Coordinates of C-alpha atoms in Angstrom, one line a residue:
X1 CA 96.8 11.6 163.9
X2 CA 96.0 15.5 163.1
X3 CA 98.6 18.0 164.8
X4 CA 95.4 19.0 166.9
X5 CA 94.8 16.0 168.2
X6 CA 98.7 15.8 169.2
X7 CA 98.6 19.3 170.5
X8 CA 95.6 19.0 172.9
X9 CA 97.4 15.7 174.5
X10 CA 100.2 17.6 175.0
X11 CA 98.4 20.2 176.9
X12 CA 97.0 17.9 179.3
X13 CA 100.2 16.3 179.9
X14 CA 101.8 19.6 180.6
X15 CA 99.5 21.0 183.4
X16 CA 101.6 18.9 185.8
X17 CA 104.8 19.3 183.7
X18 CA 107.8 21.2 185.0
X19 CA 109.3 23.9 183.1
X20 CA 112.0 21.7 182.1
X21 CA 110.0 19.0 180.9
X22 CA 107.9 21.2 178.5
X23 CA 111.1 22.1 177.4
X24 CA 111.7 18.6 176.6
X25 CA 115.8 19.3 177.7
X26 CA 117.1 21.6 180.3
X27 CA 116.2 24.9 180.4
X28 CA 119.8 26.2 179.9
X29 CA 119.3 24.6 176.3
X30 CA 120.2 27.3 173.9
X31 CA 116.3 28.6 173.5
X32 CA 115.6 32.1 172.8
X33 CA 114.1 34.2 175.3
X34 CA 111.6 36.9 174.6
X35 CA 108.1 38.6 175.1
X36 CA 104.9 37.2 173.4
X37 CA 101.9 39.1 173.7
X38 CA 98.8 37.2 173.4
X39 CA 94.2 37.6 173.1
X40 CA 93.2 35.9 175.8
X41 CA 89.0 36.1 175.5
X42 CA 88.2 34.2 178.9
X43 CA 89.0 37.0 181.0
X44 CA 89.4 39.2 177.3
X45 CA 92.6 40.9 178.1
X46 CA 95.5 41.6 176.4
X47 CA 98.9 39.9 178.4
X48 CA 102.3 39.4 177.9
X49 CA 104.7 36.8 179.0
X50 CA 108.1 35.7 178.9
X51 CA 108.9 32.8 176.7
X52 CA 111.3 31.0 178.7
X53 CA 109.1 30.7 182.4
X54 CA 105.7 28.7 183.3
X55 CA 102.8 31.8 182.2
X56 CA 100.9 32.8 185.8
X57 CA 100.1 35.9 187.7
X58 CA 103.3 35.7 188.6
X59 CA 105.1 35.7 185.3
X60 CA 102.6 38.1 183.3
X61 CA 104.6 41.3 182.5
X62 CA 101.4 43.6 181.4
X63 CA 97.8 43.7 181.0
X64 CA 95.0 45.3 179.1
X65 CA 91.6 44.8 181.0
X66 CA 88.9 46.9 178.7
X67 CA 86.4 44.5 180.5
X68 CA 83.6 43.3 178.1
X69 CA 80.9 45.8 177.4
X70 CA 80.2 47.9 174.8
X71 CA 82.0 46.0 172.0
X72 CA 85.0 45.3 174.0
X73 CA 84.5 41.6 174.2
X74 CA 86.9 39.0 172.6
X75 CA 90.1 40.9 172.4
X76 CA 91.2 39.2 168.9
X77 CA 94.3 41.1 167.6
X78 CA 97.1 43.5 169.0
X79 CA 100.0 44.8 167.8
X80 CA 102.9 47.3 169.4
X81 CA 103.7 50.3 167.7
X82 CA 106.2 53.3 168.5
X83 CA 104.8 56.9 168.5
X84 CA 107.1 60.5 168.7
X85 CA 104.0 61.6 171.3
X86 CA 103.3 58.8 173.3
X87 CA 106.3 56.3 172.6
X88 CA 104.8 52.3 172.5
X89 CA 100.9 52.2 172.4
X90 CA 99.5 49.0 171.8
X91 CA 96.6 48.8 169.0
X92 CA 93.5 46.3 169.8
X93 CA 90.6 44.7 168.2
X94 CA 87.5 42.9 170.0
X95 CA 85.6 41.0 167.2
X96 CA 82.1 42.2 169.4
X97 CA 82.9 45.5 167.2
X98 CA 85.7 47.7 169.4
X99 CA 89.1 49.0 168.5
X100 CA 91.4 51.5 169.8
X101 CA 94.8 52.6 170.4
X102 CA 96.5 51.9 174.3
X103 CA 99.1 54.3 175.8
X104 CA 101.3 51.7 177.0
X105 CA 102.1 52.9 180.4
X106 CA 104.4 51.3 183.3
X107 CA 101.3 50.1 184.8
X108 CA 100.9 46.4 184.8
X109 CA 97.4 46.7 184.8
X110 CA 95.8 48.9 182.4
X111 CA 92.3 49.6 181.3
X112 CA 90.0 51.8 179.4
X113 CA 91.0 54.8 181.1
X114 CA 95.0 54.5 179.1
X115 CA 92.8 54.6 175.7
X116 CA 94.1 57.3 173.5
X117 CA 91.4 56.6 170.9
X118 CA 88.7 54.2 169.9
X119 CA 86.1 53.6 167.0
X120 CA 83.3 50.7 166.7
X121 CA 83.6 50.5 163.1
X122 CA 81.3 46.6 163.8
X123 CA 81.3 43.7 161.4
X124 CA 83.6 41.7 163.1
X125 CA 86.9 43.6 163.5
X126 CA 89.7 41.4 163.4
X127 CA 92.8 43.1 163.1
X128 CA 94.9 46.7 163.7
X129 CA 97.6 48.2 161.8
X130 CA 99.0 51.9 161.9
X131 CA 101.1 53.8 159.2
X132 CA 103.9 55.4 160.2
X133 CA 104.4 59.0 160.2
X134 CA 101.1 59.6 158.5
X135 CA 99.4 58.0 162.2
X136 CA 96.8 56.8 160.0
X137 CA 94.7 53.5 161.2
X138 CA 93.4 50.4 159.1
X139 CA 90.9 47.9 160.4
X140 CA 90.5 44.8 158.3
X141 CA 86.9 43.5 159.7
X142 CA 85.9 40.1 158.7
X143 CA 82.0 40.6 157.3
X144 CA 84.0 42.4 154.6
X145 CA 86.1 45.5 154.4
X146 CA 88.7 47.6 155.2
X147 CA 88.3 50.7 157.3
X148 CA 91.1 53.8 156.9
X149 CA 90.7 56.3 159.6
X150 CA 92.9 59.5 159.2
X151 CA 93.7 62.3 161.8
X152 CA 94.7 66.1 160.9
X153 CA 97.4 66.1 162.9
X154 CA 99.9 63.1 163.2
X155 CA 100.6 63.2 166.8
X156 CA 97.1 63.5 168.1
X157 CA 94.7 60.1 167.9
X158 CA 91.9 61.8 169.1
X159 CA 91.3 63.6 165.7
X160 CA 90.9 60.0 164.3
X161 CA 87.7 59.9 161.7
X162 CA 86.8 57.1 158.7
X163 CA 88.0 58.8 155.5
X164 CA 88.0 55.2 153.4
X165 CA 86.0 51.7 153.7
X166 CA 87.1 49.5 151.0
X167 CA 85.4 46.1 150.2
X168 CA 86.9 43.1 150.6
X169 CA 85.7 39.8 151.2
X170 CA 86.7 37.7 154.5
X171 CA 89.2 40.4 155.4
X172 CA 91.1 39.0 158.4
X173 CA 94.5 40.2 158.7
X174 CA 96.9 43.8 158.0
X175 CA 100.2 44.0 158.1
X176 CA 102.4 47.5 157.2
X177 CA 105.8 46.7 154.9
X178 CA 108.0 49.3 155.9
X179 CA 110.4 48.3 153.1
X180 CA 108.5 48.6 150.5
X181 CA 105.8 51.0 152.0
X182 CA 102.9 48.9 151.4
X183 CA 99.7 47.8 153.2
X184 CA 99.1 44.3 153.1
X185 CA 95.8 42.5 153.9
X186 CA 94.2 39.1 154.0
X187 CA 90.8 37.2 153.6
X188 CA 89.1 35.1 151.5
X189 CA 91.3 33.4 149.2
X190 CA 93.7 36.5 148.3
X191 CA 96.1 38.5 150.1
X192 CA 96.1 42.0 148.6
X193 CA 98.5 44.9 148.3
X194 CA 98.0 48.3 148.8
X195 CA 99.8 51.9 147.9
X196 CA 99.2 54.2 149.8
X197 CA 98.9 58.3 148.8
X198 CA 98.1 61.5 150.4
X199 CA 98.5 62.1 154.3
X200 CA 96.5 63.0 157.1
X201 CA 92.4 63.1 156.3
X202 CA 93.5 63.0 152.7
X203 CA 95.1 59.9 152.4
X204 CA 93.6 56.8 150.0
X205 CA 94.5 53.7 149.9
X206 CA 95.0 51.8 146.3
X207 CA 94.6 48.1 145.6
X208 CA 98.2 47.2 143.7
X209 CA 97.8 43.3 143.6
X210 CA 96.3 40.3 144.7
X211 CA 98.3 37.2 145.8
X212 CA 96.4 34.3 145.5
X213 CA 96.6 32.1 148.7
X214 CA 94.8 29.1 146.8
X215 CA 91.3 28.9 146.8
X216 CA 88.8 28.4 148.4
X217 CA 90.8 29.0 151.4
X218 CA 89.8 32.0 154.2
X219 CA 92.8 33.9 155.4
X220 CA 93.3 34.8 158.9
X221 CA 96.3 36.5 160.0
X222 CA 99.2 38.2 159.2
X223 CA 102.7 38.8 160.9
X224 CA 106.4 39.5 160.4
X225 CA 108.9 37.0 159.6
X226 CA 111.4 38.9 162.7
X227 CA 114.0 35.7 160.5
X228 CA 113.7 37.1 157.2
X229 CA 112.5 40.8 156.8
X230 CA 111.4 39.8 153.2
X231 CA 108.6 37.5 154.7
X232 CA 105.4 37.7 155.6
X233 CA 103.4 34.8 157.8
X234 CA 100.4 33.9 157.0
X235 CA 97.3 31.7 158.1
X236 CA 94.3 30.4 156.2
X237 CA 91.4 27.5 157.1
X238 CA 94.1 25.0 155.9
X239 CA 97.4 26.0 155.9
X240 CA 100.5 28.4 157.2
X241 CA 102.3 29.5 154.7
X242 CA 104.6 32.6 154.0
X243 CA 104.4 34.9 151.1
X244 CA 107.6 36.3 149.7
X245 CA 106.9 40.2 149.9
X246 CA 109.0 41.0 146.4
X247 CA 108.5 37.5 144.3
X248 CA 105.0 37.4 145.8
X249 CA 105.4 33.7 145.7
X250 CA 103.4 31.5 148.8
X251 CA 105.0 28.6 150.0
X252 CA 103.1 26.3 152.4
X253 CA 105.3 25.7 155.6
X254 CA 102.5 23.4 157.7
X255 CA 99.6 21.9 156.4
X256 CA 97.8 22.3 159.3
X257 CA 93.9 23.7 160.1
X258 CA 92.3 26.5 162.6
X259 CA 95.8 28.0 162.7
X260 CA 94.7 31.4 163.9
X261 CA 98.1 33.2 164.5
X262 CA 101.7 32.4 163.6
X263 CA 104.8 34.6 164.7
X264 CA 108.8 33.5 164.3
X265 CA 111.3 35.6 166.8
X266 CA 114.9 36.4 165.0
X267 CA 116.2 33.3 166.4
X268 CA 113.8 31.4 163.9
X269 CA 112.0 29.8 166.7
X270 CA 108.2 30.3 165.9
X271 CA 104.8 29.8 167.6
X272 CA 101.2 29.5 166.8
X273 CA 98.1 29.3 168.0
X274 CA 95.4 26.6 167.4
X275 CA 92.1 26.7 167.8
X276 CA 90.9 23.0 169.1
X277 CA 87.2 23.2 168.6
X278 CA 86.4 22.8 172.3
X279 CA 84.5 25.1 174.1
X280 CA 86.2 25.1 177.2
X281 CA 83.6 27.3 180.1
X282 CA 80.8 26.8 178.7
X283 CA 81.0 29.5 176.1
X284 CA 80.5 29.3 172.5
X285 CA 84.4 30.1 172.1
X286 CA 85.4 27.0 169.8
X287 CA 87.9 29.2 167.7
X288 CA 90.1 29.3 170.9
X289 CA 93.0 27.2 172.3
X290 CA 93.9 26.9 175.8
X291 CA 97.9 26.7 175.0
X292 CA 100.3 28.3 172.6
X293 CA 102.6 26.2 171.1
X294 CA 106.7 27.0 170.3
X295 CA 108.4 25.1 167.6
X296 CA 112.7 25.5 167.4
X297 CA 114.3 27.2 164.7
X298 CA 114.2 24.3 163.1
X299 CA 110.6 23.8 162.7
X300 CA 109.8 21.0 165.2
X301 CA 107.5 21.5 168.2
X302 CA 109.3 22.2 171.4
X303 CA 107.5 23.2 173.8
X304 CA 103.7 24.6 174.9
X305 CA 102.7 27.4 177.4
X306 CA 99.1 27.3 179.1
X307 CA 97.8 29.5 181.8
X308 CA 96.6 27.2 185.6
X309 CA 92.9 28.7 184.9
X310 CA 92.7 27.1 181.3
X311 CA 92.8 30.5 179.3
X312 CA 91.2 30.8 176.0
X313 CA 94.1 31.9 173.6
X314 CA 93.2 33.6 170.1
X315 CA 96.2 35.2 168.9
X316 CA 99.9 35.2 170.6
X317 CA 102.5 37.5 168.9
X318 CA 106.1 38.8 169.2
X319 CA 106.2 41.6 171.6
X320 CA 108.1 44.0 169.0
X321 CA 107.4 47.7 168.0
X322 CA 109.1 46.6 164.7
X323 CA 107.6 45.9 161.6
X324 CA 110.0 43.2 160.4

């Protein structure tokens, strides 16, 4: 039977499941406990939840509600970054052609007033990234490039304008390497490193490698191993897989399909999210999952979260301003 298959019995069985249950042992089992932030495209916002606690209204620590016009619709990546002017800010992609960069406020509820800047680059945007100290912005949309937006002055978003679109086929996923101050990317069957020169308007990205993922495979996402700094995750059509940021060596971790985000928290525990194939509310959404799933350190499945209105999840990730 295909992990899919597994996965979308387990979600039934869980809708009436205690906490405990889903935990398969009691909760005061030595599970790590930490914020996940996660695309949800039925009501397209932006949320984050605790790990350890059922997901509701009345677990959800934050929102983003951009609502669903003009471009905004299906939120499809975010990240959290740290800024010297406006401290976290949360950077956002809607694949109906948005981005932009959040002010993270105390709010629980925010919305399209708490954008410090946005750009509808179109073709599919699929993910976000932001280089430190240079406040520059890369945009890796999935029709087939990479877009570099540059401000003049570091601290001010608003001054944001495209200075770079680079071609590359498929591109999915962008990541920064703070270690080794390179921009990584993702698509179709290659991830690819870049070096990055100059600052501000004048800043250029430069292709440094490919790493082939094994073709003819489409990669998706990108994300920190928070376990190993010297990791990257990685997602494609067919597999998850890490990529060794120094040997540049892949190794296939689970050969599992429609794996559309993958994320692992210090403790080594990890989660994912599946897309089942389903449309769920009538929609054409069949790259969606209603439940992210949360394996132990060891690799093994442990336990699921859902949402009681049967959300449509695209991405979840690790809460964290850090890079690795």
């Amino acid at each position: 039977m295909r992990r899919r298959t597994i996965f979308k019995a387990a979600a039934a069985a869980a809708v009436a499941a205690p906490a405990a249950a889903l935990l398969g042992e009691s909760p005061a089992h030595a599970y790590a406990t930490y914020d996940v932030a996660v695309c949800e495209q039925y009501h397209n916002q932006i949320q984050i939840y605790p790990s350890n606690v059922a997901w509701s209204n009345d677990t959800v620590k934050w929102r983003f509600n951009p609502g669903t016009a003009d471009g905004w619709s299906n939120l499809c990546d975010v990240k959290f970054r740290n800024t010297a002017a406006f401290g976290e800010v949360a950077l956002v992609t809607a694949s109906a052609g948005r981005v932009g960069i959040v002010n993270r406020t105390t709010e629980v509820v925010q919305e399209l007033n708490d954008v410090l800047w946005t750009a509808r680059p179109g073709n599919s945007p699929h993910a976000i990234e932001r280089i430190p100290d240079l406040g520059v912005i890369v945009v890796a949309a999935s029709v087939g490039y990479l877009y570099v937006y540059g401000p003049t002055a570091v601290h001010d978003p608003s001054t944001l304008a495209l200075i770079q679109t680079i071609s590359f086929t498929g591109a999915h996923g962008v990541w920064w390497d703070d270690i080794h101050d390179r921009l990584w990317a993702i698509g179709r069957d290659y991830a690819h490193v870049y070096t990055v020169s100059g600052t501000y308007r004048s800043t250029r990205l430069a292709l440094d490698r490919k790493v082939s993922i094994g073709p003819p495979h489409m990669g998706h996402s990108l994300d920190a191993s928070y376990a190993d700094s010297n990791l990257l995750l990685a997602t494609d059509g067919s597999q998850v897989m890490t990529i060794d940021k120094t040997a540049y060596a892949v190794t296939q971790e689970y050969a599992d399909d429609a794996v559309k985000s993958y994320s692992q928290h210090d403790s080594g525990e990890r989660f994912w999210v599946q897309a089942t194939g389903t449309k769920y509310h009538g929609d054409d959404r069949t790259w969606v999952s209603p439940e992210v799933q949360f394996f132990n350190a060891a690799g093994a499945k442990s336990f699921t979260r859902s949402l009681p209105y049967g959300a449509e999840f695209y991405k979840a990730r690790l809460h964290s301003t850090s890079f690795h």
